[in-house]
Amino acid sequence: MKLAFNLAYKNLIGAGLRTWLNVGVLSFAFVLIIFYNGMIDGWNRQGREDTKAWEVAHGQFWHPEYDRLDVFTIIDAHQEITGTAAEYVSAGKLVPILLRQATIYPQGRMQGVLLKGIPHQQAVLELPTSVLQYNENAVAALIGHRMAKAAGLKVNDRLLIRWRDKNGTFDAIELRIAAIFSCDVPSVDNGQIYIDFDQMQKMVGLNNHATLLVKGTEEEIELSNWDFKNINVLLKELDDIIESKKAGGIVLQAVLLLIALLAIFDTQVLSVFRRQKEIGTYIALGLTRQQVVGIFTVEGGAHSFLAALVGAVYGIPFFLWLDTVGISFGNVDVGITIAEKIYPYYSIGLIFTSILLIVISATIVSYIPARKISGMNPTEALKGKLQ
Amino acid sequence: MNNVVIDLKRLTKHFPVGNGKFTALSDINLSFSKGEFAGLVGPSGSGKTTLLNIIGSLDVPSEGSANVLGKSIAGLSQKQAAQLRNYHIGFIFQTYNLLPVYTVYENVEFALLLQNMTEGERRKAVMQALEWVGLTDKEKSKPSMLSGGECQRVAIARSMVKQPDIVLADEPTANLDSKNSHHILQTMQRLNEELGVTFIFSTHDEKVMQYLKRKISLADGRVVNDETVELIANR
Ligand SMILES: Nc1ncnc2c1ncn2[C@@H]1O[C@H](COP(=O)(O)OP(=O)(O)OP(=O)(O)O)[C@@H](O)[C@H]1O
Ligand SMILES: [Mg+2]
């Protein structure tokens, strides 16, 4: 085996340009696979972290009738916070949120929004809700930068909001934009206005009612009358998109890897064909044909080791650089959680799987042509006759 | 004869050609003793290479038997045949067949890597073999930097380094000029005398023939003449 590696190394280096071409293409496949998956993983991790921080924390308890994709469920999907739930809420471990459909009139236009009542003193979500405690002249409201842009609102703007109270009667009040927050999670921003939880109760004529409870603690909480949605359920949309991006990337990676493997395959076919005399010599020197197959397989497979080395030479600085600057997607608003700048995340698992994938596939494509050697007649091989 | 290292009985070799077969060797009965310096001579196509290949366990007889160092060639597994070649048989080719990516030292060392030897033992054996052929100063050279004569001397060192029982040399001087041919033959003659290794050549080179102690003439796959050095000298 050591002999095979030694010989492989010498033969590969001796082959010069051809080797480096193969290695170059393969190393590029290497770097691309790691880069692409690292980027997706980075996006995924950041997306999950941001969504946790801004929206779901450790999961949410929903009123059994609440369906976030169906706005008509909102009017009835609320209930009083009692018993265990109340204890956790007062301990700050559950954050109640009451939802209500409402209408605003920015610049004379009419726009439907989702009004969210959230305790201003909550410390579970990143939302800067503390600004919601000052309701002197007008009700303090908090919105995200997407909402601000869509409705043309600035800090300290005032606007009229209309909603139905618990009896279905329309009511209206003036809101003051107390702050505009910026975050990467569109689902806590688009079309939403936050006001203080107690203020909201007063406005709709309910007392201590919530649509959902955000779980702000790791500890297990059992609540009857509330349906628990864990983070995976709540992040399903993001997961689905990331899965589809991954699948899309696989095509590109597979094509590149295939080109690289084809180059190695071609080199191997040529080697086995042109180096018959050498093969015959190995056999005359006392190697079995299987050992010669092994030598050629190792030689072809060794392209992948060189590719890993070469890939590391330019890949590592590239990755480190990306890690400091991040990859900017500009201000594209695609409706899913995507950070303004993605910092690729390279797990040991990713690197290890990529190396394994490339080494194994390179060895397989090297073995297939080399296998022909085991059927070679050594005397014919020594003559160097074409077969 | 004592000390028989190669014993061929009624050996015949056919090659499939088209629908029929071509008989390259027919009814060969020969035996070689330890320490012989023998040559197979005959025109092109007479079967010299075919016979050497069978003795070297690279090929098998179609009929009859070939016994080499007490082993029947036809009965060897691939692995056993490889072992036989690795430990006991050295090959020298017309075209040298050195590994271009290896240095002279590594080329000579190659066969030993398959054997159970320490690095130190190998080094000693390789340097000894290079000394036999007078190439100790070229151990770090690559074959591409050597002359044809030097390449063939490396090939001799490679075949001798494992101290084999038999060396098979297929037209070793065909690519060399007269001076180098003599040098090579004198080297092999010396090794034959000093180490008692059996040498079998195939050749149609007159220069080789004057060194032979036994000359076996082949024609159309048959032995037509088998004479020892005394007879040659007496002519
Ligand atoms: N694999 C093969 N298939 C068919 N015929 C073969 C094969 N190998 C050798 N022969 C034939 O057997 C005969 C003997 O060949 P061989 O190579 O032994 O001759 P040779 O005496 O070594 O000739 P030369 O001096 O040219 O090297 C030739 O006619 C050759 O064409
Ligand atoms: Mg021949």
XYZ file of C-alpha atoms and ligand atoms in Angstrom:
654
model
C 0.000 0.000 0.000
C 2.790 2.367 0.904
C 4.440 1.337 -2.331
C 1.251 2.158 -4.249
C 1.051 5.616 -2.679
C 4.695 6.322 -3.281
C 4.394 5.238 -6.895
C 1.110 7.096 -7.340
C 2.675 10.267 -6.022
C 5.695 9.970 -8.315
C 3.605 9.104 -11.358
C 1.172 11.942 -10.757
C 3.893 14.510 -10.247
C 5.735 13.059 -13.229
C 2.646 13.453 -15.426
C 2.841 17.210 -14.927
C 0.271 19.383 -16.621
C -2.313 16.667 -17.112
C -2.337 15.920 -13.400
C -2.628 19.554 -12.469
C -5.499 20.078 -14.889
C -7.402 17.192 -13.339
C -6.503 18.302 -9.866
C -7.485 21.874 -10.661
C -10.950 20.947 -11.869
C -11.462 18.566 -8.979
C -10.289 21.085 -6.406
C -12.706 23.593 -7.870
C -15.520 21.094 -7.414
C -14.292 20.658 -3.867
C -14.286 24.345 -3.047
C -17.616 24.941 -4.740
C -19.338 22.108 -2.911
C -18.032 23.296 0.418
C -18.764 26.924 -0.369
C -22.315 26.356 -1.587
C -23.305 24.076 1.242
C -21.520 26.293 3.717
C -23.515 29.231 2.464
C -26.807 27.365 2.696
C -25.903 26.140 6.175
C -24.929 29.639 7.183
C -28.194 31.003 5.899
C -30.086 28.239 7.636
C -28.364 28.781 10.951
C -28.707 32.549 10.808
C -32.298 32.234 9.671
C -33.124 29.877 12.493
C -31.331 31.983 15.057
C -33.008 35.161 13.887
C -36.426 33.582 13.746
C -35.929 32.193 17.227
C -34.756 35.523 18.523
C -37.473 37.616 16.939
C -40.464 35.348 16.642
C -40.662 31.875 18.050
C -38.146 31.637 20.907
C -38.503 28.085 22.269
C -41.793 27.449 20.517
C -45.305 28.818 20.771
C -48.599 27.779 22.324
C -51.498 28.507 20.014
C -55.174 28.847 20.649
C -56.556 25.627 19.129
C -58.440 27.525 16.448
C -55.631 29.808 15.388
C -54.237 29.233 11.906
C -51.639 31.725 10.818
C -52.390 31.156 7.164
C -56.078 31.920 7.610
C -56.817 35.459 8.815
C -60.492 34.660 9.427
C -59.569 32.468 12.356
C -58.074 35.433 14.196
C -61.300 37.063 15.327
C -62.298 34.124 17.513
C -58.944 32.545 18.271
C -58.284 33.972 21.707
C -58.836 32.849 25.237
C -58.204 33.962 28.753
C -54.828 33.209 30.251
C -55.518 31.160 33.371
C -53.962 28.620 35.706
C -50.468 27.389 34.874
C -50.311 29.614 31.837
C -50.954 32.672 33.959
C -48.187 31.691 36.368
C -45.660 31.364 33.585
C -46.797 34.637 32.037
C -46.304 36.535 35.270
C -42.898 34.901 35.660
C -41.993 36.251 32.225
C -41.475 32.749 30.829
C -44.420 32.967 28.486
C -45.100 36.068 26.418
C -48.785 36.449 25.480
C -49.665 37.970 22.141
C -53.156 38.964 21.118
C -53.848 39.344 17.411
C -56.508 41.360 15.673
C -57.208 42.407 12.098
C -57.179 46.182 11.651
C -57.092 48.848 8.989
C -54.799 51.847 8.703
C -55.046 54.862 6.422
C -51.533 55.980 5.525
C -51.578 58.958 3.145
C -55.274 58.496 2.553
C -54.921 54.918 1.363
C -56.564 52.027 3.121
C -54.381 49.128 4.208
C -55.154 45.984 6.151
C -52.733 45.185 8.952
C -52.272 42.677 11.682
C -52.374 44.352 15.081
C -50.330 42.573 17.710
C -50.642 43.228 21.404
C -47.468 42.275 23.265
C -46.416 43.134 26.835
C -44.001 46.064 26.652
C -41.917 44.610 29.451
C -41.294 41.275 27.692
C -37.682 40.195 27.432
C -38.054 36.996 25.431
C -38.111 38.369 21.891
C -35.695 40.895 20.480
C -38.513 43.239 19.542
C -37.806 46.614 21.225
C -41.208 46.568 22.940
C -40.133 48.859 25.775
C -41.029 51.819 23.570
C -44.662 50.741 23.821
C -45.077 51.856 27.423
C -45.570 55.590 26.710
C -49.124 56.082 25.561
C -49.779 59.718 26.637
C -51.007 61.580 23.562
C -51.439 58.670 21.240
C -51.015 54.916 21.464
C -47.358 53.992 20.949
C -46.813 51.599 18.065
C -43.800 49.617 16.885
C -43.249 48.556 13.277
C -40.509 46.943 11.232
C -38.576 48.562 8.405
C -40.470 46.608 5.736
C -43.786 47.779 7.083
C -42.434 51.321 7.373
C -41.385 51.259 3.759
C -44.618 49.718 2.498
C -46.806 52.236 4.338
C -44.431 55.191 3.985
C -44.148 55.685 7.743
C -41.438 57.343 9.802
C -40.791 57.563 13.542
C -43.265 59.915 15.250
C -45.723 59.736 12.366
C -49.281 59.545 13.494
C -51.895 57.437 11.863
C -55.468 56.366 12.379
C -56.236 52.715 13.006
C -59.640 51.067 12.892
C -60.610 47.661 14.290
C -63.591 45.706 15.511
C -63.975 45.180 19.225
C -65.225 41.989 20.832
C -68.807 42.841 19.883
C -67.936 43.423 16.248
C -68.336 47.185 16.517
C -65.845 49.375 14.671
C -63.668 51.609 16.770
C -60.740 53.880 15.885
C -57.776 55.491 17.616
C -54.656 57.430 16.730
C -51.294 55.668 16.815
C -47.853 57.200 17.050
C -44.917 55.326 15.541
C -42.616 55.077 18.546
C -39.854 53.124 16.841
C -38.983 51.237 13.677
C -36.963 48.076 14.112
C -34.820 46.321 11.591
C -34.597 42.551 11.429
C -34.092 39.706 8.981
C -37.359 37.952 9.749
C -40.060 39.239 7.406
C -42.815 37.312 9.190
C -42.606 39.590 12.255
C -42.575 42.709 10.121
C -44.638 42.645 6.948
C -48.072 44.200 7.486
C -47.794 44.194 11.255
C -48.135 46.780 13.993
C -47.178 46.126 17.612
C -48.859 47.868 20.537
C -48.807 47.216 24.237
C -50.687 44.148 25.429
C -52.748 45.978 28.095
C -53.599 48.768 25.685
C -54.799 46.158 23.212
C -57.016 44.477 25.816
C -58.674 47.800 26.501
C -59.150 48.541 22.814
C -60.874 45.289 21.971
C -62.703 44.998 25.283
C -61.073 41.788 26.413
C -59.316 41.140 29.653
C -56.154 39.070 29.776
C -56.852 37.249 26.516
C -54.217 36.002 24.095
C -54.081 34.292 20.705
C -50.730 32.695 21.356
C -48.064 32.404 24.005
C -44.389 32.565 23.105
C -42.325 30.157 25.201
C -39.258 31.921 26.501
C -37.697 29.100 28.455
C -36.120 25.747 27.808
C -38.109 24.056 30.532
C -40.974 21.737 29.675
C -44.351 23.406 29.959
C -47.615 21.475 29.787
C -50.715 23.551 29.068
C -54.184 22.266 28.441
C -56.305 24.251 25.966
C -53.220 25.443 24.105
C -51.553 23.642 21.191
C -47.790 23.588 21.330
C -45.937 24.294 18.106
C -42.244 23.563 18.321
C -39.558 25.363 16.416
C -39.486 22.835 13.600
C -43.180 23.284 12.893
C -42.830 27.039 12.983
C -39.743 27.021 10.765
C -41.126 24.590 8.227
C -41.376 27.245 5.541
C -37.747 28.258 5.932
C -36.682 24.628 6.038
C -38.604 23.867 2.853
C -36.982 26.727 0.988
C -33.545 25.752 2.196
C -34.156 22.162 1.187
C -35.134 23.258 -2.321
C -32.070 25.513 -2.573
C -29.936 22.586 -1.518
C -31.501 20.367 -4.153
C -30.963 23.056 -6.775
C -27.328 23.326 -5.770
C -26.789 19.607 -6.016
C -27.341 19.721 -9.774
C -24.607 22.299 -10.238
C -22.251 20.485 -7.890
C -22.957 17.146 -9.545
C -22.219 18.547 -13.000
C -18.929 20.025 -11.865
C -17.942 16.887 -10.004
C -18.895 14.818 -13.031
C -16.653 16.874 -15.303
C -13.783 16.425 -12.879
C -14.412 12.709 -12.557
C -14.669 12.351 -16.312
C -11.240 13.952 -16.667
C -9.793 11.451 -14.193
C -11.573 8.583 -15.905
C -10.166 9.660 -19.235
C -6.663 9.919 -17.814
C -7.000 6.457 -16.346
C -8.227 4.876 -19.566
C -5.300 6.443 -21.370
C -2.854 5.346 -18.676
C -3.949 1.740 -18.730
C -3.758 1.780 -22.503
C -0.427 3.533 -22.897
C 1.405 2.036 -19.963
C 0.963 -1.626 -20.856
C 4.677 -2.230 -20.941
C 4.988 -0.775 -17.458
C 2.135 -3.013 -16.322
C 3.904 -6.036 -17.788
C 7.109 -4.978 -16.044
C 5.367 -4.773 -12.669
C 4.072 -8.276 -13.169
C 7.504 -9.537 -14.221
C 8.952 -7.947 -11.079
C 6.603 -10.028 -8.989
C 3.412 -8.058 -8.486
C 0.132 -9.822 -9.009
C -2.282 -8.308 -11.470
C -4.561 -7.364 -8.598
C -1.721 -5.414 -7.017
C -1.175 -3.563 -10.280
C -4.897 -2.761 -10.398
C -4.431 -1.423 -6.878
C -1.480 0.742 -7.916
C -3.421 2.304 -10.776
C -6.525 2.794 -8.655
C -4.570 4.508 -5.922
C -2.867 6.632 -8.534
C -6.193 7.824 -9.974
C -7.769 8.202 -6.564
C -4.776 10.210 -5.379
C -5.951 13.023 -7.642
C -8.531 13.666 -4.967
C -5.923 14.050 -2.225
C -3.975 16.500 -4.326
C -7.243 18.264 -5.104
C -7.994 18.541 -1.393
C -4.553 20.051 -0.838
C -4.791 22.452 -3.754
C -8.378 23.299 -2.827
C -7.206 24.063 0.700
C -4.463 26.325 -0.617
C -6.873 28.724 -2.260
C -10.089 27.641 -0.556
C -9.115 28.337 3.038
C -8.056 31.951 2.447
C -11.204 32.434 0.365
C -13.415 31.004 3.091
C -11.691 33.002 5.798
C -12.134 36.149 3.760
C -15.832 35.407 3.221
C -16.152 34.866 6.913
C -15.027 38.409 7.595
C -17.003 40.179 4.880
C -20.052 37.943 4.549
C -22.038 37.507 1.383
C -24.441 40.331 0.755
C -27.751 39.739 -0.935
C -28.475 43.436 -0.954
C -31.880 44.455 0.197
C -33.817 41.856 -1.702
C -37.059 41.150 0.040
C -37.977 37.629 -0.813
C -40.498 37.100 1.956
C -38.374 34.526 3.698
C -35.881 34.907 6.439
C -32.557 35.742 4.903
C -29.904 37.785 6.547
C -28.634 40.898 4.838
C -25.226 39.296 4.938
C -24.772 35.584 5.080
C -21.751 34.208 6.845
C -21.141 30.727 5.447
C -20.929 28.042 8.048
C -18.524 25.171 7.423
C -19.155 22.280 9.717
C -16.611 19.518 10.239
C -19.341 17.222 8.942
C -19.658 19.167 5.704
C -15.922 19.196 5.067
C -15.580 15.568 6.004
C -18.488 14.452 3.812
C -17.195 16.468 0.861
C -13.737 14.955 1.167
C -15.196 11.491 1.523
C -17.526 11.987 -1.434
C -14.723 13.172 -3.689
C -12.151 10.621 -2.588
C -14.595 7.751 -2.970
C -15.939 8.866 -6.335
C -12.435 9.560 -7.685
C -11.319 6.121 -6.520
C -14.296 4.463 -8.169
C -13.743 6.141 -11.524
C -10.080 5.222 -11.257
C -10.849 1.635 -10.446
C -13.194 1.055 -13.380
C -10.516 1.475 -16.097
C -7.801 -0.071 -13.909
C -9.891 -3.206 -13.498
C -9.050 -4.042 -17.125
C -5.509 -4.827 -15.996
C -6.648 -7.926 -14.146
C -7.693 -9.401 -17.483
C -4.449 -8.528 -19.206
C -2.066 -11.132 -20.438
C 1.336 -10.146 -19.008
C 3.243 -11.303 -22.077
C 1.030 -9.168 -24.317
C 1.360 -6.276 -21.912
C 5.145 -6.555 -22.019
C 5.058 -6.343 -25.791
C 3.055 -3.154 -25.345
C 0.594 -4.453 -27.904
C -2.703 -2.648 -28.136
C -5.607 -4.739 -27.091
C 22.788 -33.773 -14.344
C 22.663 -32.488 -10.793
C 21.100 -29.309 -9.603
C 18.464 -29.036 -12.287
C 16.713 -25.674 -11.937
C 14.592 -25.809 -15.080
C 13.132 -28.915 -16.591
C 10.983 -28.775 -19.734
C 9.313 -31.945 -20.977
C 7.417 -32.291 -24.242
C 6.554 -28.646 -23.921
C 4.226 -27.286 -26.592
C 2.662 -23.862 -26.847
C -0.254 -22.978 -29.098
C -1.715 -19.549 -29.646
C -5.255 -19.152 -30.884
C -5.186 -17.486 -34.283
C -8.468 -16.821 -35.990
C -10.400 -20.062 -35.852
C -7.368 -22.291 -35.583
C -4.207 -22.219 -33.583
C -0.600 -21.381 -34.174
C 2.059 -23.603 -32.677
C 4.846 -21.373 -31.377
C 6.717 -24.117 -29.517
C 6.478 -27.790 -30.162
C 7.795 -30.752 -28.197
C 10.584 -28.948 -26.356
C 12.669 -31.135 -24.055
C 15.325 -29.164 -22.240
C 16.823 -28.930 -18.810
C 19.082 -26.328 -17.283
C 21.360 -26.757 -14.286
C 22.297 -24.231 -11.695
C 24.927 -21.810 -12.934
C 24.401 -22.277 -16.657
C 25.080 -19.409 -19.046
C 22.906 -20.472 -21.944
C 21.405 -18.837 -24.989
C 18.385 -19.474 -27.157
C 19.245 -18.510 -30.689
C 17.198 -18.602 -33.803
C 15.477 -16.433 -36.336
C 12.698 -14.045 -35.521
C 9.492 -15.902 -34.740
C 11.258 -19.102 -33.751
C 9.771 -19.006 -30.249
C 12.572 -17.643 -28.064
C 10.516 -15.074 -26.198
C 7.622 -17.491 -25.810
C 9.906 -20.018 -24.155
C 11.468 -17.465 -21.805
C 8.007 -16.242 -20.810
C 6.939 -19.751 -19.862
C 10.116 -20.329 -17.837
C 9.465 -16.985 -16.179
C 5.916 -18.075 -15.260
C 4.428 -15.204 -17.255
C 2.765 -17.760 -19.497
C 1.855 -21.424 -19.247
C 2.499 -24.370 -21.563
C -0.379 -25.709 -23.658
C 0.927 -29.250 -23.429
C 3.790 -30.946 -21.657
C 5.344 -29.647 -18.485
C 7.610 -26.854 -17.356
C 9.230 -27.291 -13.962
C 11.061 -24.336 -12.527
C 12.845 -24.652 -9.193
C 10.765 -27.736 -8.510
C 7.461 -26.080 -9.232
C 5.166 -26.877 -12.117
C 4.439 -23.603 -13.902
C 1.002 -24.697 -15.074
C -0.071 -25.464 -11.515
C 0.827 -22.115 -9.958
C -1.814 -19.641 -8.838
C -1.356 -16.018 -9.870
C -0.042 -15.246 -6.436
C 2.378 -18.179 -6.367
C 3.668 -17.263 -9.825
C 4.171 -13.666 -8.665
C 6.082 -14.931 -5.619
C 8.257 -17.154 -7.762
C 9.156 -14.202 -9.988
C 9.631 -11.842 -7.096
C 12.056 -14.018 -5.147
C 13.672 -16.305 -7.700
C 13.538 -14.992 -11.251
C 15.026 -11.833 -12.678
C 14.018 -10.414 -16.039
C 16.070 -8.308 -18.399
C 14.337 -6.853 -21.444
C 15.500 -5.576 -24.774
C 13.884 -2.211 -24.005
C 15.179 -2.040 -20.391
C 11.658 -1.375 -19.016
C 12.784 0.877 -16.200
C 10.174 2.905 -14.337
C 10.719 6.449 -15.630
C 9.456 8.210 -12.512
C 11.835 6.385 -10.194
C 15.512 7.071 -9.678
C 18.102 4.409 -10.427
C 18.171 3.514 -6.747
C 14.397 3.216 -6.533
C 14.199 1.157 -9.700
C 16.621 -1.350 -8.307
C 14.948 -1.283 -4.904
C 11.450 -1.859 -6.334
C 11.426 -5.654 -6.299
C 12.702 -5.706 -2.728
C 9.785 -3.578 -1.542
C 7.549 -6.578 -2.063
C 9.753 -8.671 0.181
C 10.064 -8.577 3.913
C 13.182 -6.499 4.269
C 14.132 -3.585 6.440
C 15.173 -0.311 4.907
C 18.770 -0.945 5.920
C 18.852 -4.410 4.381
C 17.400 -3.016 1.194
C 19.929 -0.210 1.059
C 22.776 -2.658 1.431
C 21.434 -4.955 -1.278
C 20.764 -2.095 -3.708
C 24.201 -0.555 -3.265
C 25.775 -3.978 -3.721
C 23.834 -4.528 -6.943
C 24.773 -1.075 -8.237
C 28.374 -1.859 -7.461
C 28.183 -5.078 -9.500
C 27.169 -3.081 -12.556
C 29.410 -0.111 -11.771
C 26.695 2.481 -11.268
C 26.997 3.505 -7.625
C 27.576 7.104 -8.668
C 24.263 7.227 -10.573
C 21.946 6.127 -7.800
C 20.049 9.431 -7.804
C 19.688 9.760 -11.574
C 16.441 9.211 -13.418
C 16.490 6.701 -16.306
C 15.917 9.525 -18.808
C 19.350 10.913 -17.910
C 21.169 7.643 -18.631
C 22.588 6.143 -21.819
C 21.124 2.919 -23.196
C 24.039 0.919 -21.855
C 23.626 2.431 -18.398
C 19.889 1.736 -18.477
C 20.530 -1.892 -19.244
C 23.055 -2.058 -16.417
C 20.396 -0.685 -14.075
C 18.063 -3.395 -15.376
C 20.732 -6.009 -14.619
C 21.134 -4.606 -11.121
C 17.374 -4.731 -10.689
C 17.259 -8.369 -11.747
C 20.242 -9.291 -9.564
C 19.473 -7.334 -6.402
C 17.234 -10.044 -5.003
C 19.919 -12.677 -5.690
C 17.633 -14.763 -7.869
C 18.249 -18.319 -8.966
C 17.546 -17.567 -12.609
C 17.929 -14.502 -14.803
C 16.057 -14.449 -18.096
C 17.382 -11.930 -20.596
C 15.377 -11.399 -23.761
C 17.700 -9.901 -26.371
C 19.480 -7.724 -23.821
C 21.955 -6.263 -26.292
C 19.651 -5.647 -29.245
C 19.458 -1.912 -28.533
C 23.110 -1.449 -27.614
C 26.251 -0.698 -29.555
C 29.119 -3.142 -29.631
C 31.131 -1.603 -26.773
C 28.145 -1.483 -24.425
C 27.093 -4.982 -25.454
C 30.451 -6.390 -24.452
C 30.427 -4.487 -21.220
C 26.977 -5.838 -20.338
C 27.890 -9.395 -21.256
C 31.105 -9.272 -19.274
C 29.141 -8.008 -16.284
C 26.648 -10.838 -16.542
C 29.385 -13.385 -17.097
C 31.112 -12.202 -13.952
C 27.901 -12.394 -11.910
C 27.259 -15.847 -13.284
C 30.682 -17.008 -12.229
C 30.795 -15.246 -8.871
C 27.242 -15.865 -7.713
C 26.330 -19.017 -9.609
C 23.156 -17.498 -10.989
C 21.691 -19.295 -13.981
C 21.441 -17.018 -17.042
C 19.323 -17.769 -20.072
C 19.426 -15.396 -23.004
C 17.517 -15.126 -26.179
C 19.492 -13.539 -28.945
C 20.464 -13.367 -32.548
C 23.452 -11.220 -31.748
C 26.818 -12.777 -32.688
C 28.515 -10.843 -29.877
C 26.345 -12.600 -27.318
C 27.079 -16.019 -28.754
C 30.797 -15.848 -28.083
C 30.084 -15.573 -24.361
C 27.600 -18.447 -24.182
C 28.552 -21.724 -22.543
C 25.595 -23.398 -24.109
C 23.801 -22.534 -27.306
C 20.348 -23.857 -28.049
C 19.115 -23.260 -31.575
C 15.427 -22.924 -32.196
C 13.642 -22.973 -35.532
C 9.899 -22.898 -35.997
C 9.342 -23.674 -32.343
C 11.593 -26.724 -32.234
C 15.028 -27.291 -30.773
C 17.255 -28.011 -33.744
C 20.587 -27.939 -32.004
C 21.853 -27.919 -28.412
C 25.618 -27.659 -27.997
C 27.870 -26.834 -25.073
C 30.868 -24.520 -25.018
C 33.423 -27.283 -25.599
C 31.796 -28.107 -28.891
C 31.689 -24.459 -29.869
C 35.298 -24.016 -28.943
C 36.375 -27.136 -30.788
C 34.873 -26.023 -34.039
N 0.010 -14.064 -28.217
C 0.292 -14.570 -29.408
N -0.695 -14.872 -30.250
C -0.423 -15.406 -31.457
N 0.804 -15.679 -31.881
C 1.839 -15.399 -31.063
C 1.630 -14.827 -29.778
N 2.835 -14.661 -29.181
C 3.753 -15.108 -30.065
N 3.149 -15.552 -31.188
C 3.798 -16.129 -32.350
O 4.662 -17.133 -31.903
C 5.849 -17.122 -32.671
C 7.019 -17.041 -31.742
O 7.062 -15.780 -31.164
P 8.234 -15.281 -30.248
O 7.917 -13.922 -29.805
O 8.492 -16.303 -29.212
O 9.443 -15.262 -31.280
P 10.924 -14.831 -31.038
O 11.759 -15.989 -31.362
O 11.070 -14.207 -29.705
O 11.110 -13.740 -32.162
P 11.950 -12.393 -32.147
O 13.354 -12.773 -32.379
O 11.392 -11.615 -33.261
O 11.711 -11.757 -30.805
C 5.759 -15.957 -33.591
O 5.415 -16.439 -34.884
C 4.669 -15.119 -33.049
O 3.978 -14.495 -34.104
Mg 11.436 -12.295 -28.996
